[in-house]
Every structure is written in C-alpha cells, then in structure tokens.
PDB file of C-alpha atoms in Angstrom:
ATOM      1  CA  MET A 300      66.711  92.325  92.076  1.00  0.00           C
ATOM      2  CA  THR A 301      65.252  89.417  90.059  1.00  0.00           C
ATOM      3  CA  THR A 302      67.302  88.181  86.975  1.00  0.00           C
ATOM      4  CA  SER A 303      65.615  86.220  84.456  1.00  0.00           C
ATOM      5  CA  GLU A 304      66.920  82.657  83.987  1.00  0.00           C
ATOM      6  CA  PHE A 305      69.345  81.497  80.973  1.00  0.00           C
ATOM      7  CA  ALA A 306      68.438  78.552  79.156  1.00  0.00           C
ATOM      8  CA  TYR A 307      70.125  75.468  80.315  1.00  0.00           C
ATOM      9  CA  PRO A 308      72.941  74.059  77.895  1.00  0.00           C
ATOM     10  CA  ASP A 309      71.991  70.683  76.188  1.00  0.00           C
ATOM     11  CA  LEU A 310      73.659  68.099  78.228  1.00  0.00           C
ATOM     12  CA  ASP A 311      73.659  65.952  75.327  1.00  0.00           C
ATOM     13  CA  ALA A 312      75.874  68.778  73.213  1.00  0.00           C
ATOM     14  CA  LEU A 313      78.673  68.768  75.748  1.00  0.00           C
ATOM     15  CA  SER A 314      81.764  66.848  75.672  1.00  0.00           C
ATOM     16  CA  PRO A 315      81.559  63.372  77.312  1.00  0.00           C
ATOM     17  CA  ASP A 316      84.040  64.467  80.161  1.00  0.00           C
ATOM     18  CA  LEU A 317      82.084  67.379  80.995  1.00  0.00           C
ATOM     19  CA  ARG A 318      78.615  65.750  80.885  1.00  0.00           C
ATOM     20  CA  GLU A 319      80.059  62.960  82.964  1.00  0.00           C
ATOM     21  CA  ALA A 320      81.273  65.756  85.419  1.00  0.00           C
ATOM     22  CA  VAL A 321      77.977  67.356  85.740  1.00  0.00           C
ATOM     23  CA  THR A 322      75.587  64.160  85.707  1.00  0.00           C
ATOM     24  CA  SER A 323      77.679  62.374  88.108  1.00  0.00           C
ATOM     25  CA  ARG A 324      76.975  64.925  90.787  1.00  0.00           C
ATOM     26  CA  ALA A 325      73.245  65.741  92.013  1.00  0.00           C
ATOM     27  CA  SER A 326      71.281  66.953  89.246  1.00  0.00           C
ATOM     28  CA  LEU A 327      71.455  70.668  90.431  1.00  0.00           C
ATOM     29  CA  ASN A 328      70.805  73.587  88.379  1.00  0.00           C
ATOM     30  CA  ILE A 329      74.037  75.138  89.150  1.00  0.00           C
ATOM     31  CA  PHE A 330      75.897  72.397  87.705  1.00  0.00           C
ATOM     32  CA  ARG A 331      74.006  72.527  84.545  1.00  0.00           C
ATOM     33  CA  MET A 332      74.093  75.884  84.237  1.00  0.00           C
ATOM     34  CA  ILE A 333      77.838  76.157  84.762  1.00  0.00           C
ATOM     35  CA  THR A 334      78.448  74.269  81.472  1.00  0.00           C
ATOM     36  CA  HIS A 335      78.035  77.457  79.863  1.00  0.00           C
ATOM     37  CA  THR A 336      81.639  77.750  80.413  1.00  0.00           C
ATOM     38  CA  PRO A 337      83.066  74.204  79.200  1.00  0.00           C
ATOM     39  CA  GLY A 338      86.487  75.554  79.885  1.00  0.00           C
ATOM     40  CA  LEU A 339      86.297  76.498  83.335  1.00  0.00           C
ATOM     41  CA  ALA A 340      83.528  74.130  84.557  1.00  0.00           C
ATOM     42  CA  PRO A 341      85.696  70.890  85.338  1.00  0.00           C
ATOM     43  CA  SER A 342      87.694  73.159  87.811  1.00  0.00           C
ATOM     44  CA  PHE A 343      84.859  74.982  89.202  1.00  0.00           C
ATOM     45  CA  LEU A 344      83.002  71.679  89.988  1.00  0.00           C
ATOM     46  CA  ALA A 345      86.249  70.171  91.575  1.00  0.00           C
ATOM     47  CA  MET A 346      86.517  73.281  93.684  1.00  0.00           C
ATOM     48  CA  ALA A 347      83.187  73.201  94.799  1.00  0.00           C
ATOM     49  CA  SER A 348      83.460  69.430  95.877  1.00  0.00           C
ATOM     50  CA  ASP A 349      86.701  70.489  97.630  1.00  0.00           C
ATOM     51  CA  VAL A 350      85.257  73.541  99.631  1.00  0.00           C
ATOM     52  CA  LEU A 351      82.635  71.249 100.755  1.00  0.00           C
ATOM     53  CA  GLN A 352      84.381  67.802 101.512  1.00  0.00           C
ATOM     54  CA  HIS A 353      88.108  68.931 102.330  1.00  0.00           C
ATOM     55  CA  ASN A 354      87.470  72.100 104.449  1.00  0.00           C
ATOM     56  CA  SER A 355      88.897  72.215 107.726  1.00  0.00           C
ATOM     57  CA  LEU A 356      86.107  74.182 109.230  1.00  0.00           C
ATOM     58  CA  PRO A 357      83.626  72.384 111.075  1.00  0.00           C
ATOM     59  CA  ALA A 358      80.586  71.737 108.814  1.00  0.00           C
ATOM     60  CA  THR A 359      78.370  73.917 110.840  1.00  0.00           C
ATOM     61  CA  TRP A 360      80.840  76.860 110.726  1.00  0.00           C
ATOM     62  CA  ARG A 361      81.304  76.390 106.893  1.00  0.00           C
ATOM     63  CA  GLU A 362      77.490  76.334 106.142  1.00  0.00           C
ATOM     64  CA  LEU A 363      77.130  79.496 108.542  1.00  0.00           C
ATOM     65  CA  ALA A 364      79.662  81.435 106.441  1.00  0.00           C
ATOM     66  CA  ILE A 365      78.185  80.036 103.181  1.00  0.00           C
ATOM     67  CA  LEU A 366      74.657  80.900 104.020  1.00  0.00           C
ATOM     68  CA  ARG A 367      75.982  84.242 105.211  1.00  0.00           C
ATOM     69  CA  VAL A 368      77.372  85.116 101.865  1.00  0.00           C
ATOM     70  CA  GLY A 369      74.339  84.000 100.217  1.00  0.00           C
ATOM     71  CA  TYR A 370      72.055  86.223 102.184  1.00  0.00           C
ATOM     72  CA  ARG A 371      74.480  88.947 101.721  1.00  0.00           C
ATOM     73  CA  TYR A 372      74.423  88.423  98.039  1.00  0.00           C
ATOM     74  CA  HIS A 373      70.530  87.806  97.993  1.00  0.00           C
ATOM     75  CA  ALA A 374      71.062  84.747  96.132  1.00  0.00           C
ATOM     76  CA  ASP A 375      67.984  82.668  96.685  1.00  0.00           C
ATOM     77  CA  TYR A 376      69.463  79.454  94.909  1.00  0.00           C
ATOM     78  CA  GLU A 377      72.390  79.522  97.424  1.00  0.00           C
ATOM     79  CA  THR A 378      70.400  80.199 100.433  1.00  0.00           C
ATOM     80  CA  TYR A 379      67.870  77.464  99.444  1.00  0.00           C
ATOM     81  CA  GLN A 380      70.453  74.590  98.827  1.00  0.00           C
ATOM     82  CA  HIS A 381      72.516  75.691 102.038  1.00  0.00           C
ATOM     83  CA  GLU A 382      69.800  75.974 104.442  1.00  0.00           C
ATOM     84  CA  ARG A 383      68.826  72.328 103.182  1.00  0.00           C
ATOM     85  CA  ILE A 384      72.466  71.218 103.690  1.00  0.00           C
ATOM     86  CA  GLY A 385      72.706  73.255 107.084  1.00  0.00           C
ATOM     87  CA  ARG A 386      69.863  71.630 108.491  1.00  0.00           C
ATOM     88  CA  ALA A 387      71.105  68.324 107.534  1.00  0.00           C
ATOM     89  CA  ILE A 388      74.255  68.802 109.382  1.00  0.00           C
ATOM     90  CA  GLY A 389      72.729  70.154 112.484  1.00  0.00           C
ATOM     91  CA  LEU A 390      72.396  73.711 112.206  1.00  0.00           C
ATOM     92  CA  ASP A 391      69.266  74.861 114.223  1.00  0.00           C
ATOM     93  CA  HIS A 392      66.798  77.630 113.202  1.00  0.00           C
ATOM     94  CA  ASP A 393      68.750  80.125 115.452  1.00  0.00           C
ATOM     95  CA  ALA A 394      71.999  79.700 113.525  1.00  0.00           C
ATOM     96  CA  ILE A 395      70.201  79.971 109.995  1.00  0.00           C
ATOM     97  CA  THR A 396      68.233  83.153 111.206  1.00  0.00           C
ATOM     98  CA  ALA A 397      71.793  84.468 112.558  1.00  0.00           C
ATOM     99  CA  ALA A 398      73.314  83.859 109.185  1.00  0.00           C
ATOM    100  CA  LYS A 399      70.368  85.683 107.612  1.00  0.00           C
ATOM    101  CA  SER A 400      70.187  88.668 109.659  1.00  0.00           C
ATOM    102  CA  GLY A 401      73.704  88.800 111.005  1.00  0.00           C
ATOM    103  CA  SER A 402      72.302  89.104 114.558  1.00  0.00           C
ATOM    104  CA  THR A 403      74.375  86.570 116.560  1.00  0.00           C
ATOM    105  CA  GLU A 404      72.977  87.012 120.276  1.00  0.00           C
ATOM    106  CA  LYS A 405      71.545  83.337 120.320  1.00  0.00           C
ATOM    107  CA  LEU A 406      74.942  82.045 118.871  1.00  0.00           C
ATOM    108  CA  ASP A 407      77.832  80.554 120.784  1.00  0.00           C
ATOM    109  CA  PRO A 408      81.008  82.596 120.711  1.00  0.00           C
ATOM    110  CA  ASP A 409      82.750  80.443 118.050  1.00  0.00           C
ATOM    111  CA  ALA A 410      79.597  80.569 115.542  1.00  0.00           C
ATOM    112  CA  THR A 411      79.438  84.284 116.206  1.00  0.00           C
ATOM    113  CA  ALA A 412      83.160  84.697 115.490  1.00  0.00           C
ATOM    114  CA  VAL A 413      82.851  83.088 112.040  1.00  0.00           C
ATOM    115  CA  LEU A 414      79.789  85.084 111.225  1.00  0.00           C
ATOM    116  CA  ARG A 415      81.729  88.400 112.346  1.00  0.00           C
ATOM    117  CA  LEU A 416      84.774  87.063 110.280  1.00  0.00           C
ATOM    118  CA  THR A 417      82.674  86.466 107.043  1.00  0.00           C
ATOM    119  CA  ASP A 418      81.037  89.789 107.334  1.00  0.00           C
ATOM    120  CA  LEU A 419      84.473  91.550 107.688  1.00  0.00           C
ATOM    121  CA  LEU A 420      85.850  89.850 104.501  1.00  0.00           C
ATOM    122  CA  LEU A 421      82.839  90.652 102.597  1.00  0.00           C
ATOM    123  CA  ASP A 422      83.078  94.093 103.609  1.00  0.00           C
ATOM    124  CA  ASN A 423      86.715  94.903 103.633  1.00  0.00           C
ATOM    125  CA  HIS A 424      87.807  92.022 101.314  1.00  0.00           C
ATOM    126  CA  THR A 425      90.514  91.232 103.802  1.00  0.00           C
ATOM    127  CA  LEU A 426      91.239  91.102 107.518  1.00  0.00           C
ATOM    128  CA  THR A 427      93.340  93.892 109.630  1.00  0.00           C
ATOM    129  CA  ASP A 428      96.453  92.368 111.632  1.00  0.00           C
ATOM    130  CA  THR A 429      94.302  93.010 114.695  1.00  0.00           C
ATOM    131  CA  GLU A 430      91.059  90.986 113.121  1.00  0.00           C
ATOM    132  CA  ARG A 431      93.425  88.319 111.934  1.00  0.00           C
ATOM    133  CA  ASP A 432      94.982  88.035 115.572  1.00  0.00           C
ATOM    134  CA  ASP A 433      91.610  87.750 116.847  1.00  0.00           C
ATOM    135  CA  ALA A 434      90.714  85.262 114.407  1.00  0.00           C
ATOM    136  CA  LEU A 435      93.246  83.006 115.262  1.00  0.00           C
ATOM    137  CA  LYS A 436      92.105  82.922 118.844  1.00  0.00           C
ATOM    138  CA  THR A 437      89.229  80.627 117.431  1.00  0.00           C
ATOM    139  CA  LEU A 438      90.389  79.403 114.551  1.00  0.00           C
ATOM    140  CA  THR A 439      93.538  77.598 113.292  1.00  0.00           C
ATOM    141  CA  VAL A 440      95.768  78.943 110.443  1.00  0.00           C
ATOM    142  CA  ASN A 441      94.521  76.217 108.228  1.00  0.00           C
ATOM    143  CA  GLN A 442      90.710  77.153 109.033  1.00  0.00           C
ATOM    144  CA  LEU A 443      91.351  80.684 108.496  1.00  0.00           C
ATOM    145  CA  SER A 444      92.496  80.035 105.359  1.00  0.00           C
ATOM    146  CA  ASP A 445      89.820  77.737 104.210  1.00  0.00           C
ATOM    147  CA  LEU A 446      87.244  80.148 105.737  1.00  0.00           C
ATOM    148  CA  THR A 447      88.828  83.168 103.541  1.00  0.00           C
ATOM    149  CA  LEU A 448      88.694  80.527 100.498  1.00  0.00           C
ATOM    150  CA  THR A 449      85.306  79.403 101.398  1.00  0.00           C
ATOM    151  CA  VAL A 450      83.783  83.219 101.607  1.00  0.00           C
ATOM    152  CA  GLY A 451      85.709  84.060  98.306  1.00  0.00           C
ATOM    153  CA  PHE A 452      84.423  80.891  96.559  1.00  0.00           C
ATOM    154  CA  TYR A 453      80.949  81.534  97.440  1.00  0.00           C
ATOM    155  CA  GLN A 454      81.021  85.103  96.404  1.00  0.00           C
ATOM    156  CA  LEU A 455      81.935  83.753  92.745  1.00  0.00           C
ATOM    157  CA  VAL A 456      79.093  81.400  93.090  1.00  0.00           C
ATOM    158  CA  CYS A 457      76.654  83.883  94.045  1.00  0.00           C
ATOM    159  CA  ASN A 458      77.603  86.193  91.387  1.00  0.00           C
ATOM    160  CA  PHE A 459      77.185  83.770  88.769  1.00  0.00           C
ATOM    161  CA  LEU A 460      73.486  82.307  90.409  1.00  0.00           C
ATOM    162  CA  ASN A 461      72.441  85.932  90.474  1.00  0.00           C
ATOM    163  CA  THR A 462      73.808  86.839  86.929  1.00  0.00           C
ATOM    164  CA  PHE A 463      72.676  83.410  85.214  1.00  0.00           C
ATOM    165  CA  GLY A 464      69.150  83.683  87.215  1.00  0.00           C
ATOM    166  CA  VAL A 465      69.594  80.434  88.621  1.00  0.00           C
ATOM    167  CA  ARG A 466      66.528  79.121  90.535  1.00  0.00           C
ATOM    168  CA  PRO A 467      65.744  76.036  92.876  1.00  0.00           C
ATOM    169  CA  GLU A 468      64.925  72.797  91.097  1.00  0.00           C
ATOM    170  CA  GLU A 469      61.600  72.930  92.552  1.00  0.00           C
ATOM    171  CA  ALA A 470      60.901  76.357  91.277  1.00  0.00           C
ATOM    172  CA  ILE A 471      61.400  75.223  87.475  1.00  0.00           C
TER     173      ILE A 471
END
C-alpha cells in the first residue's frame, strides 16, 4: 500500500517560530511535512522529542516498541529511521527481526514482554487487568505509562506518515 507523497511546505513561508522549530532539528522529512499543520506542529515536535529523550523505558525497549508499531502499520519511513536509531543504541539483528515479525524466540524475557504488550495495545487498544498485572512484573508503573504513550504516539506518527506518503530522505 503506497500513498503518493504530498508536497513539502515551503519552510520560508512558515512563521519564524515554526521554521526554527523544524530547522533546529535534523532535517527529517516528517518534521518538514508536519508543518502542513502549523497550529499542531509545535506540540507534535515537543512530544516527539519528549518520547525519545524523557522516556523511562530503556532505549532498546523503547525502540523495540516503536519498530513494532512501524512494522505493524507498514510505515516504511518509520521503520527506516528507527532501525537506524535502534542499531545506534544497541539493538541487534535478532531484536530488529523480532520487531518486524513478532517472533520473539531469540529475545530475552523482558524484550519479549515489551513486544507482547505492544501487540496487545495495538490489537485491543488496552490491557486487561491480568495483562496489566503481568506487565508490572517487568515494568514499573512509570514504564508502563511510557510504553502505552509511546505506542499511541507512534500510531499517530505512522498514520500521518502513511497518509502523507513521507519517504526516507535518501529516497527523494
């Protein structure tokens, strides 16, 4: 399922604050494309930074969850970017393959739990009391909160990427 890419807004036509918010980050196509919504873009950019920089999940767990959402949503841009991030922070081939396939036999029990919880949130949009209690055997309440918000945020991101046909920078 491929969507043609929308044209990117002219950064010079943006308000100075929004232009600065976009250009102060890596020149990523998602940040450029998000300026189609100038009223929401600043908060989106802040949330994106917070999910990556202030998340209580270990970085490898965070990236496993993000990659799983990206693969489940068939969001090529997302998986391209976060495979790179994942490798940079220590995800190995087996972990990335597990995020892609959902098959966790080569993962440790904690990483397996993160992927299982991600799939439950994607499939059911919640956790049952039993699933939540099981999650709290691996995660703190803070980590479960952050996992839930990370999965939800990246569902939003993948919907946006797919709808607007955002492609990796190297593909343009």
